[in-house]
PDB file of N, CA and C in Angstrom:
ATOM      1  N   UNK A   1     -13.197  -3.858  13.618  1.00  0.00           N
ATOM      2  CA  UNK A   1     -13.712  -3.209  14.809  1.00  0.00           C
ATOM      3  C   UNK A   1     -12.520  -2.803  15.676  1.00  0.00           C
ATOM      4  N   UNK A   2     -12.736  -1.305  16.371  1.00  0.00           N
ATOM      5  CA  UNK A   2     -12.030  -1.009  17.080  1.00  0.00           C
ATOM      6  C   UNK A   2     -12.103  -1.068  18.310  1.00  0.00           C
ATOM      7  N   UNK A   3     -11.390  -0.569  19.310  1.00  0.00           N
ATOM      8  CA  UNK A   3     -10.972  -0.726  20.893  1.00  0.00           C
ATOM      9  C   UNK A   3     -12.599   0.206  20.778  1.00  0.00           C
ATOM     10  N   UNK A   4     -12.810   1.515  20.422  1.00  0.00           N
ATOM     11  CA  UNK A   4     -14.464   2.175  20.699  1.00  0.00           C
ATOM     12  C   UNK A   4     -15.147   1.882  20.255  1.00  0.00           C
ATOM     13  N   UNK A   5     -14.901   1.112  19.201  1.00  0.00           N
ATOM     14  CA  UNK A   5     -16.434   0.678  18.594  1.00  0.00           C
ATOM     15  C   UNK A   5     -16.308  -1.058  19.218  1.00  0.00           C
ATOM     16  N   UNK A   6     -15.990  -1.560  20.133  1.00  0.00           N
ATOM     17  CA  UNK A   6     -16.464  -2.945  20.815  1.00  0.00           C
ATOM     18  C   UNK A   6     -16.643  -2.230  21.914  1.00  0.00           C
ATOM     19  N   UNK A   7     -16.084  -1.726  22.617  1.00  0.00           N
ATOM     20  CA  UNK A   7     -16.624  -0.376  24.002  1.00  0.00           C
ATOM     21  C   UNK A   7     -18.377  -0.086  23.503  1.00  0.00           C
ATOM     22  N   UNK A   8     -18.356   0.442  22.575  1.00  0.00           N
ATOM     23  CA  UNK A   8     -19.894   0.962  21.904  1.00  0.00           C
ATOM     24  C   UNK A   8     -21.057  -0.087  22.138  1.00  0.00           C
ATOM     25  N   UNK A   9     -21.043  -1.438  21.724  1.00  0.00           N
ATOM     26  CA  UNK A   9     -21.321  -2.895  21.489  1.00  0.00           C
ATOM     27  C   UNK A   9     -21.266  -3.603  22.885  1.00  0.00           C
ATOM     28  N   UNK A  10     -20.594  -3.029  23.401  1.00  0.00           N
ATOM     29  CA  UNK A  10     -20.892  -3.610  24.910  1.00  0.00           C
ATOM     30  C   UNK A  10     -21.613  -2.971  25.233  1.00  0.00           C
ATOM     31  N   UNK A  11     -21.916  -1.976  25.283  1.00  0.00           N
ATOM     32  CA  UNK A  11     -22.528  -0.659  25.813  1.00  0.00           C
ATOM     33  C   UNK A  11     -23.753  -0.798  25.249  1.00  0.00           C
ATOM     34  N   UNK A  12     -24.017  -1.210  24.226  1.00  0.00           N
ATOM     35  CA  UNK A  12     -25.470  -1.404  23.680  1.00  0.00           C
ATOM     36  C   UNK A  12     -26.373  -2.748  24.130  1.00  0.00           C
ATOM     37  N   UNK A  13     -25.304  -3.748  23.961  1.00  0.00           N
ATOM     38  CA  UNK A  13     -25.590  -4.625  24.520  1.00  0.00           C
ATOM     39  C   UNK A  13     -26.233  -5.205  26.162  1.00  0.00           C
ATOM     40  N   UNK A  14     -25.466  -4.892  26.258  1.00  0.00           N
ATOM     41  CA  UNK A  14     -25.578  -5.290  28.068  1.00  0.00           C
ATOM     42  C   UNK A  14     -26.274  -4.129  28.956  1.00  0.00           C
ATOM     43  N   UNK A  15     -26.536  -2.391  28.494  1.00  0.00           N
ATOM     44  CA  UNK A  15     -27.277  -1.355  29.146  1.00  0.00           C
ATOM     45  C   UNK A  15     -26.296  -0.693  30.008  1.00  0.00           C
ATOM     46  N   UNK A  16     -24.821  -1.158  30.222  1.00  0.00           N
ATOM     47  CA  UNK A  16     -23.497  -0.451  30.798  1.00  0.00           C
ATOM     48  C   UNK A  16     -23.510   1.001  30.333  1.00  0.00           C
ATOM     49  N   UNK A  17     -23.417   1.616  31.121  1.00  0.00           N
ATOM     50  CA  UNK A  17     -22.367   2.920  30.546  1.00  0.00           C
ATOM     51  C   UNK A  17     -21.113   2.891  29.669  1.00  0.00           C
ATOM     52  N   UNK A  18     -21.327   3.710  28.782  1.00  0.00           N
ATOM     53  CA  UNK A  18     -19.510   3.937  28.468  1.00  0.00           C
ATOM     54  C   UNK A  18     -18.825   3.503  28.815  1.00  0.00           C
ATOM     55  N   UNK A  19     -18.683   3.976  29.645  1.00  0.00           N
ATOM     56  CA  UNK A  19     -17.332   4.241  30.953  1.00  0.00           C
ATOM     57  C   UNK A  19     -17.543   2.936  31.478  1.00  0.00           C
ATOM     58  N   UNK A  20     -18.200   2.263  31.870  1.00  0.00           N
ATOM     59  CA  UNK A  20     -18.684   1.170  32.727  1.00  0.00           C
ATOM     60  C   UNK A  20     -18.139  -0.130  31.636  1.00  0.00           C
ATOM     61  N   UNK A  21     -19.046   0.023  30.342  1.00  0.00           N
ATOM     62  CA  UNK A  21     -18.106  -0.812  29.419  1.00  0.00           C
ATOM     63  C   UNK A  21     -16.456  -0.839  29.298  1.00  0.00           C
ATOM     64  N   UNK A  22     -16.058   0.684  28.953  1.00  0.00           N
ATOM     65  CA  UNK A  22     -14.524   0.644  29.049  1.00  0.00           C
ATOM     66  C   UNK A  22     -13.501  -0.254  30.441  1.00  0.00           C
ATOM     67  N   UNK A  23     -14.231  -0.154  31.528  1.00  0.00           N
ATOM     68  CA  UNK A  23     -13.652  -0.381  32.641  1.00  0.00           C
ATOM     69  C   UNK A  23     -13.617  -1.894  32.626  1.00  0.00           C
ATOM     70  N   UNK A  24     -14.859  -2.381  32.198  1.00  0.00           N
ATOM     71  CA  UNK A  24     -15.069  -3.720  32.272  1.00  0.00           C
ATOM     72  C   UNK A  24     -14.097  -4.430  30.836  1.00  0.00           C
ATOM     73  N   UNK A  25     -13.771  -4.039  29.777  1.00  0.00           N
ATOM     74  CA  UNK A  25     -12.604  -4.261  29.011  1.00  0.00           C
ATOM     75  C   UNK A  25     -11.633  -4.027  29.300  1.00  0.00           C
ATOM     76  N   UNK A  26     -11.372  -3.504  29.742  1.00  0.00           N
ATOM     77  CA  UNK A  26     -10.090  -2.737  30.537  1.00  0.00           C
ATOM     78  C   UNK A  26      -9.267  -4.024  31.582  1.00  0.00           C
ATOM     79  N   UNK A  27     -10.535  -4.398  32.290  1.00  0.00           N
ATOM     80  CA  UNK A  27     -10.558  -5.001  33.344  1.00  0.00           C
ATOM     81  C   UNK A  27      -9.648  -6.438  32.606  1.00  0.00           C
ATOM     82  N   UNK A  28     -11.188  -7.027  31.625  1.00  0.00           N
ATOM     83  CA  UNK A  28     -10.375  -8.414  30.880  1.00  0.00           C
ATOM     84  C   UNK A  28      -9.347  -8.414  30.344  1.00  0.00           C
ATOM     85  N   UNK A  29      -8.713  -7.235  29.875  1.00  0.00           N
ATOM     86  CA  UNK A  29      -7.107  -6.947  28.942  1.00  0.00           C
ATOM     87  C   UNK A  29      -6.249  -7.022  29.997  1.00  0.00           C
ATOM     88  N   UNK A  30      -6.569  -6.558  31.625  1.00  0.00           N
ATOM     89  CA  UNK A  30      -5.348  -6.587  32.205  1.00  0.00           C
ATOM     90  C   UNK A  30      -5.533  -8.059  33.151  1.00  0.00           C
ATOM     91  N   UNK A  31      -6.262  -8.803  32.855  1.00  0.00           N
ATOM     92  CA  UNK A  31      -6.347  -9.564  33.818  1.00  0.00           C
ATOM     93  C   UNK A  31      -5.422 -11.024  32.968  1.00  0.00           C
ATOM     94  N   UNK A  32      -6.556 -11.183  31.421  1.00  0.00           N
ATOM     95  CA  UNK A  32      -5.787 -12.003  30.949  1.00  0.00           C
ATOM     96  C   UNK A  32      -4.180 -11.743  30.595  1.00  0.00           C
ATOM     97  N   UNK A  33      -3.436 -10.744  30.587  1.00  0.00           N
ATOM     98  CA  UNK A  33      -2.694 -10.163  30.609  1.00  0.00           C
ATOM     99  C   UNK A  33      -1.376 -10.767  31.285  1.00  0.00           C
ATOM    100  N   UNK A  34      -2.339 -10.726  32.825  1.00  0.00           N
ATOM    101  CA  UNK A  34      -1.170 -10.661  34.021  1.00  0.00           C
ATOM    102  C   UNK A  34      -1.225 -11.871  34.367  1.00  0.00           C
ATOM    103  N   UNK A  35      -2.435 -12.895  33.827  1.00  0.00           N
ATOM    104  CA  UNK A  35      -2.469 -14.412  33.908  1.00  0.00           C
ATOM    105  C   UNK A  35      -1.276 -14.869  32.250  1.00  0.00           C
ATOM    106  N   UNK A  36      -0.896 -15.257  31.711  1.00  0.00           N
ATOM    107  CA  UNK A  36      -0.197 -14.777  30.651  1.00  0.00           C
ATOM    108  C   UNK A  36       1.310 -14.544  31.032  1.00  0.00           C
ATOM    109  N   UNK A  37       1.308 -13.421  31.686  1.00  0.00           N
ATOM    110  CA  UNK A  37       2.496 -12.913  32.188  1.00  0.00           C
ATOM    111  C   UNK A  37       2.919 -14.077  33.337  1.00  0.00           C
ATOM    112  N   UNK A  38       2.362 -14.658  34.249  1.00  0.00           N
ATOM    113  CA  UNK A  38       2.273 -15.776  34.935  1.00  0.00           C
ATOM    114  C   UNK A  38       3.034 -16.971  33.967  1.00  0.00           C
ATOM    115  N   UNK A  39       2.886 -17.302  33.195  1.00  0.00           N
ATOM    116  CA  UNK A  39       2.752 -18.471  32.345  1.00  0.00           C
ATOM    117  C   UNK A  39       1.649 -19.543  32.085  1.00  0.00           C
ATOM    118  N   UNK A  40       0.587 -18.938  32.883  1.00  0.00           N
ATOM    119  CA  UNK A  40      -0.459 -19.331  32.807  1.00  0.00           C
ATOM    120  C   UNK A  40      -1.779 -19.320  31.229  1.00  0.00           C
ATOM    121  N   UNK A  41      -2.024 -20.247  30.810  1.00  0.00           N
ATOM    122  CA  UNK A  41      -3.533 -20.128  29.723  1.00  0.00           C
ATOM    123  C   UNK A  41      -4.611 -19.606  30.375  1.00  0.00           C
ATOM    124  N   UNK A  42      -5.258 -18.882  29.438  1.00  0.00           N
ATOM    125  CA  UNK A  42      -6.670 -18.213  29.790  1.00  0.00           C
ATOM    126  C   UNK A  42      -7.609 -19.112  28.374  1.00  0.00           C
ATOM    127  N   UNK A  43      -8.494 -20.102  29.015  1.00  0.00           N
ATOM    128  CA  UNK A  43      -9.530 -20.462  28.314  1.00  0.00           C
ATOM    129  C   UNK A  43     -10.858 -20.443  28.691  1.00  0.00           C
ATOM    130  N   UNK A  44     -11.211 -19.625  27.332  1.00  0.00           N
ATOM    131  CA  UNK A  44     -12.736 -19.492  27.268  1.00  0.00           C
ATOM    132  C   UNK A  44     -13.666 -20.359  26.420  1.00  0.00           C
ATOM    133  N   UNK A  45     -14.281 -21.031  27.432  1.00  0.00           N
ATOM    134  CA  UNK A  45     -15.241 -22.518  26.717  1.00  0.00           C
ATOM    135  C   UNK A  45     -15.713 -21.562  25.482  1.00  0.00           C
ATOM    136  N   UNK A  46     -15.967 -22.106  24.202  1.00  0.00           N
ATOM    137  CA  UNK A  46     -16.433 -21.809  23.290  1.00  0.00           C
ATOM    138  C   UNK A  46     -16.132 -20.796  22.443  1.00  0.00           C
ATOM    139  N   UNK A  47     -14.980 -20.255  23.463  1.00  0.00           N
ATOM    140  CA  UNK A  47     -14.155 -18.868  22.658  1.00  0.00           C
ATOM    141  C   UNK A  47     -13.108 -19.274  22.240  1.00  0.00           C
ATOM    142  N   UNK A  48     -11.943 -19.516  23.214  1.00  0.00           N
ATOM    143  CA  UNK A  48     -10.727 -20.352  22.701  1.00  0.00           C
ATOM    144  C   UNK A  48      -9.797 -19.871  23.513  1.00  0.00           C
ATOM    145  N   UNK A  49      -8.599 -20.157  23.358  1.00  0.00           N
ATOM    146  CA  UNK A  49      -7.528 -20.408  24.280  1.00  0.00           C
ATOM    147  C   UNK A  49      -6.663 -19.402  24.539  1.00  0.00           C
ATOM    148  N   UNK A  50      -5.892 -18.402  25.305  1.00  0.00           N
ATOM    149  CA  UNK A  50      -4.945 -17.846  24.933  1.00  0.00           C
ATOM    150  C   UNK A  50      -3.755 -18.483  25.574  1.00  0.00           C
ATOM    151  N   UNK A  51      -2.405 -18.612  24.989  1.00  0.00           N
ATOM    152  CA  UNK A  51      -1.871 -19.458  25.625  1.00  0.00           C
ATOM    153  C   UNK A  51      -0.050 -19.302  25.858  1.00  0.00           C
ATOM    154  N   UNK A  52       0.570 -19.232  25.773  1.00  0.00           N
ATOM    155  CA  UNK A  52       2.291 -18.978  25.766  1.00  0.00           C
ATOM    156  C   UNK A  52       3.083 -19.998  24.809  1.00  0.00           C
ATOM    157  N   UNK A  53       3.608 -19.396  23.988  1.00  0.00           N
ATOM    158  CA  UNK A  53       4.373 -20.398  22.723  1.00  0.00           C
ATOM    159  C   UNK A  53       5.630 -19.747  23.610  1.00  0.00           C
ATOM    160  N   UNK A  54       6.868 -21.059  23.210  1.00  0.00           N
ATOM    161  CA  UNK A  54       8.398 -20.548  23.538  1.00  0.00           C
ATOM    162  C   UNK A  54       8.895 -21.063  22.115  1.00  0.00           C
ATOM    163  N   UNK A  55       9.495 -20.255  21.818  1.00  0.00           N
ATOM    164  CA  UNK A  55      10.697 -20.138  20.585  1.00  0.00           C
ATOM    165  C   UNK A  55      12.136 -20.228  20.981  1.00  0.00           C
ATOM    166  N   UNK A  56      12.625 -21.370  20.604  1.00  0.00           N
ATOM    167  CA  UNK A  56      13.993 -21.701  20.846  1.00  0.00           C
ATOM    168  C   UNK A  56      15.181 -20.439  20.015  1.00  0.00           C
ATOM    169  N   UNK A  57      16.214 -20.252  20.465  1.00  0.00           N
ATOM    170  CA  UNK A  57      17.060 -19.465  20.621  1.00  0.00           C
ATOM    171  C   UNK A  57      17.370 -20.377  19.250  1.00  0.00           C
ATOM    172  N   UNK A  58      17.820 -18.920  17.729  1.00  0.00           N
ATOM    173  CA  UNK A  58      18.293 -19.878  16.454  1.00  0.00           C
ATOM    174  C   UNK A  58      19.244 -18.298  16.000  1.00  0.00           C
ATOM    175  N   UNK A  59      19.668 -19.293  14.999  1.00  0.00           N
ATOM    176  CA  UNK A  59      20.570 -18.411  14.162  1.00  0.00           C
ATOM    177  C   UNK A  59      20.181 -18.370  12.895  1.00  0.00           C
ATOM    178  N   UNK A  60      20.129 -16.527  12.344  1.00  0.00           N
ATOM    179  CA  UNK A  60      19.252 -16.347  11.532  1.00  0.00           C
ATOM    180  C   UNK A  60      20.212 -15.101  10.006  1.00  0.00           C
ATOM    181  N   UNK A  61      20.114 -14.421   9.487  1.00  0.00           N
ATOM    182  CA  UNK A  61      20.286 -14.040   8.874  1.00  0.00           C
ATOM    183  C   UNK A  61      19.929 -12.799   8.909  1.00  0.00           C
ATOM    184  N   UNK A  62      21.022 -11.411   8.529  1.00  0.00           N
ATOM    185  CA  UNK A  62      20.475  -9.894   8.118  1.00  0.00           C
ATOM    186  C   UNK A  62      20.417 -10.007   6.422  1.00  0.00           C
ATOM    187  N   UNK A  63      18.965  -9.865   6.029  1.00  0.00           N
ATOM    188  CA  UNK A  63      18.883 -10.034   4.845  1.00  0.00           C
ATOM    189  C   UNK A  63      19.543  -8.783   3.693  1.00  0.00           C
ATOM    190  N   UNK A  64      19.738  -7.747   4.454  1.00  0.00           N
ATOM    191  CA  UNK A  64      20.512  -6.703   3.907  1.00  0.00           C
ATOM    192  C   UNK A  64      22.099  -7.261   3.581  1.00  0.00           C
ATOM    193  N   UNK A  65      22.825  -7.929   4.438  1.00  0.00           N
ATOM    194  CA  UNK A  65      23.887  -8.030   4.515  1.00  0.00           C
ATOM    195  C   UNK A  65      24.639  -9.346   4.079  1.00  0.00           C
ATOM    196  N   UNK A  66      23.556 -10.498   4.524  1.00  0.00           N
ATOM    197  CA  UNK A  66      24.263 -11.487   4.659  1.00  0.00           C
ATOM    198  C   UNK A  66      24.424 -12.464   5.588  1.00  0.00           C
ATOM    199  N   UNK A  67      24.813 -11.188   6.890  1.00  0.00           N
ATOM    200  CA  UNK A  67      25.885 -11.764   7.964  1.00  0.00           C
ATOM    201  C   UNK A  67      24.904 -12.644   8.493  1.00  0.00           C
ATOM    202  N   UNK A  68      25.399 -13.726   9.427  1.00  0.00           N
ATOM    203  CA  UNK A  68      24.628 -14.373  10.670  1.00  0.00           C
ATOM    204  C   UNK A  68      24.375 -13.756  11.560  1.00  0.00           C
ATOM    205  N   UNK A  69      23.291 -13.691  12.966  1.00  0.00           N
ATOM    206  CA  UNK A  69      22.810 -12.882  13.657  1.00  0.00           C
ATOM    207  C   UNK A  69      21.930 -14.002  14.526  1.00  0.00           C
ATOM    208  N   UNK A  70      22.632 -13.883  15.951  1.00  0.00           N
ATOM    209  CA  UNK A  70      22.103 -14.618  16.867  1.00  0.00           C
ATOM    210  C   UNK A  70      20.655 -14.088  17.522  1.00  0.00           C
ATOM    211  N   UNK A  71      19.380 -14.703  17.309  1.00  0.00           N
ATOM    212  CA  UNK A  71      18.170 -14.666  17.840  1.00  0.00           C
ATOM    213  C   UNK A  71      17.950 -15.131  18.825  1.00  0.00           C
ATOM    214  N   UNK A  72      17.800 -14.155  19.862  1.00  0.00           N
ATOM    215  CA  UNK A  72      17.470 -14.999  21.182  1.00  0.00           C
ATOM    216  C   UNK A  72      16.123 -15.293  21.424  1.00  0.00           C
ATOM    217  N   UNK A  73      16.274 -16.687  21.924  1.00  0.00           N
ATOM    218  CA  UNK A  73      14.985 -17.358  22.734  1.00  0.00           C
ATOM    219  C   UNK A  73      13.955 -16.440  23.196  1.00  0.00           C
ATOM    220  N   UNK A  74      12.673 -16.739  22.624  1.00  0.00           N
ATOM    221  CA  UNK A  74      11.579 -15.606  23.690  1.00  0.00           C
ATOM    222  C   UNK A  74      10.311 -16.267  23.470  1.00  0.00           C
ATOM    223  N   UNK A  75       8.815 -15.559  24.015  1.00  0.00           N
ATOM    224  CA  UNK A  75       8.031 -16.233  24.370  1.00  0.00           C
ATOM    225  C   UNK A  75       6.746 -15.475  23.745  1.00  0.00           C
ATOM    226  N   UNK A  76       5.914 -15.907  22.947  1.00  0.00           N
ATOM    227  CA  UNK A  76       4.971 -15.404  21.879  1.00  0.00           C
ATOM    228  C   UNK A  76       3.441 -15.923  22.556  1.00  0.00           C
ATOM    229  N   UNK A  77       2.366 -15.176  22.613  1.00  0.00           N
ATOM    230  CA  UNK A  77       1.231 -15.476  22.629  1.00  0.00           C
ATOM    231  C   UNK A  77       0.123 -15.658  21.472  1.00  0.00           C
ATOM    232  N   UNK A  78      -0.136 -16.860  21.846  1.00  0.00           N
ATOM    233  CA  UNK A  78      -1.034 -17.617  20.450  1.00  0.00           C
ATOM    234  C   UNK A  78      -2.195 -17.736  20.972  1.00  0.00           C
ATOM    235  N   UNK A  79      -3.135 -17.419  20.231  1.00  0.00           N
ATOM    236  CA  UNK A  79      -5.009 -17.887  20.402  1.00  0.00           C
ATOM    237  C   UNK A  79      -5.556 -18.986  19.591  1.00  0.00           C
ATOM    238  N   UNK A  80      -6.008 -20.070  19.817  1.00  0.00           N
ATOM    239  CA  UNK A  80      -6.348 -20.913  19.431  1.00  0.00           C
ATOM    240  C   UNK A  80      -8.197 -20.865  19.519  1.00  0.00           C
ATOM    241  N   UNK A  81      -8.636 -20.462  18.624  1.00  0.00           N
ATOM    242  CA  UNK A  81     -10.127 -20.377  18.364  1.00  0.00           C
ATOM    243  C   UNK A  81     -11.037 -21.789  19.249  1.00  0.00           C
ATOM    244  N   UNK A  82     -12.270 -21.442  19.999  1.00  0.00           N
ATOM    245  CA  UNK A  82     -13.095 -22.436  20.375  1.00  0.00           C
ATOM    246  C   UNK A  82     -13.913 -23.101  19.360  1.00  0.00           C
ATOM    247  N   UNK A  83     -14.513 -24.453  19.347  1.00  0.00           N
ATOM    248  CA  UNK A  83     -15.319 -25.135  18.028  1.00  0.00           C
ATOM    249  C   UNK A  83     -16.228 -24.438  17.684  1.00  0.00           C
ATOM    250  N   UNK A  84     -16.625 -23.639  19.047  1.00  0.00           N
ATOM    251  CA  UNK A  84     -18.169 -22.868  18.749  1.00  0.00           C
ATOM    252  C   UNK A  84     -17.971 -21.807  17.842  1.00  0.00           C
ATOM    253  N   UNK A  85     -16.760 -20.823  18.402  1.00  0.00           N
ATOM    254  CA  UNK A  85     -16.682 -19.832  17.229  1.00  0.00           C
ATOM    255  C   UNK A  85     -15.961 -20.063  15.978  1.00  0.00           C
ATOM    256  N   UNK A  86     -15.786 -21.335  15.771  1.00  0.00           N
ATOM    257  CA  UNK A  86     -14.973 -22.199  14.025  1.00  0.00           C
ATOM    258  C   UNK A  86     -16.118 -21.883  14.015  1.00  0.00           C
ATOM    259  N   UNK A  87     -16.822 -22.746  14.208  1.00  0.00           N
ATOM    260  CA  UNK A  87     -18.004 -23.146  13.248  1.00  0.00           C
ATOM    261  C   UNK A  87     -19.200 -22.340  13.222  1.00  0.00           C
ATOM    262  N   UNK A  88     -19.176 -20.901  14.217  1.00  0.00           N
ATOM    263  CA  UNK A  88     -20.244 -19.762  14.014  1.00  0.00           C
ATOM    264  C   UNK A  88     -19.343 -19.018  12.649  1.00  0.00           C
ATOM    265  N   UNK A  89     -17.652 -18.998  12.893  1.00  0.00           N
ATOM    266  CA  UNK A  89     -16.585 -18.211  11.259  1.00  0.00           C
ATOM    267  C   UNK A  89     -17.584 -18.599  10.058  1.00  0.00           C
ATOM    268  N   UNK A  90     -17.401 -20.328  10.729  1.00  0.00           N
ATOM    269  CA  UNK A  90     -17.216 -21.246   8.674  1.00  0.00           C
ATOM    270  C   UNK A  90     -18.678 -21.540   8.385  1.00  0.00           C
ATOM    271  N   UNK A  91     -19.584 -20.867   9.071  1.00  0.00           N
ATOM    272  CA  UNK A  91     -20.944 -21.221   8.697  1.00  0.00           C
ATOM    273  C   UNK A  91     -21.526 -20.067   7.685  1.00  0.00           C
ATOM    274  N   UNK A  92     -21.682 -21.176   6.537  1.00  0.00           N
ATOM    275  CA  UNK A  92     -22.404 -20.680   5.184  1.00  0.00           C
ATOM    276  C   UNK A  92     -23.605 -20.676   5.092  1.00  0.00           C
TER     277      UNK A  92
END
């Protein structure tokens, strides 16, 4: 599923407009976003977590070459799934 076809799905869902759906996604992308950008987690009971991983500064390899190549330290966002939606995935 894409960015218009979950726009679509909201839109069917809930009786929003288009536009009204887009805005309201729009809305949650920049919000969890700028909470995030904070250093802050965004958790959603039963959805799951979004959260800030830090990666220590290592020394790594150009696999073309050989040489060593210093990687600097930076900061990755990870989602950690809620039980509710494991177990709505793993249900057979």
């Amino acid at each position: 599923m894409n960015r218009l076809e979950l726009v679509d799905a909201i839109s069917k869902d809930t009786g929003l407009t288009k536009k009204d759906s887009e805005a309201a996604l729009k809305s949650f992308i920049e919000n969890v976003t700028k909470e995030l950008s904070k250093g802050r987690s965004v958790q959603l009971i039963g959805f799951g977590t979004f959260d800030i991983s830090k990666r220590a500064a290592r020394t790594g390899r150009n696999p073309k070459t050989g040489e060593e190549i210093k990687i600097p330290a930076s900061k990755n966002v990870k989602f950690k799934t809620g039980k509710a939606l494991k177990d709505l995935v793993n249900k057979r």
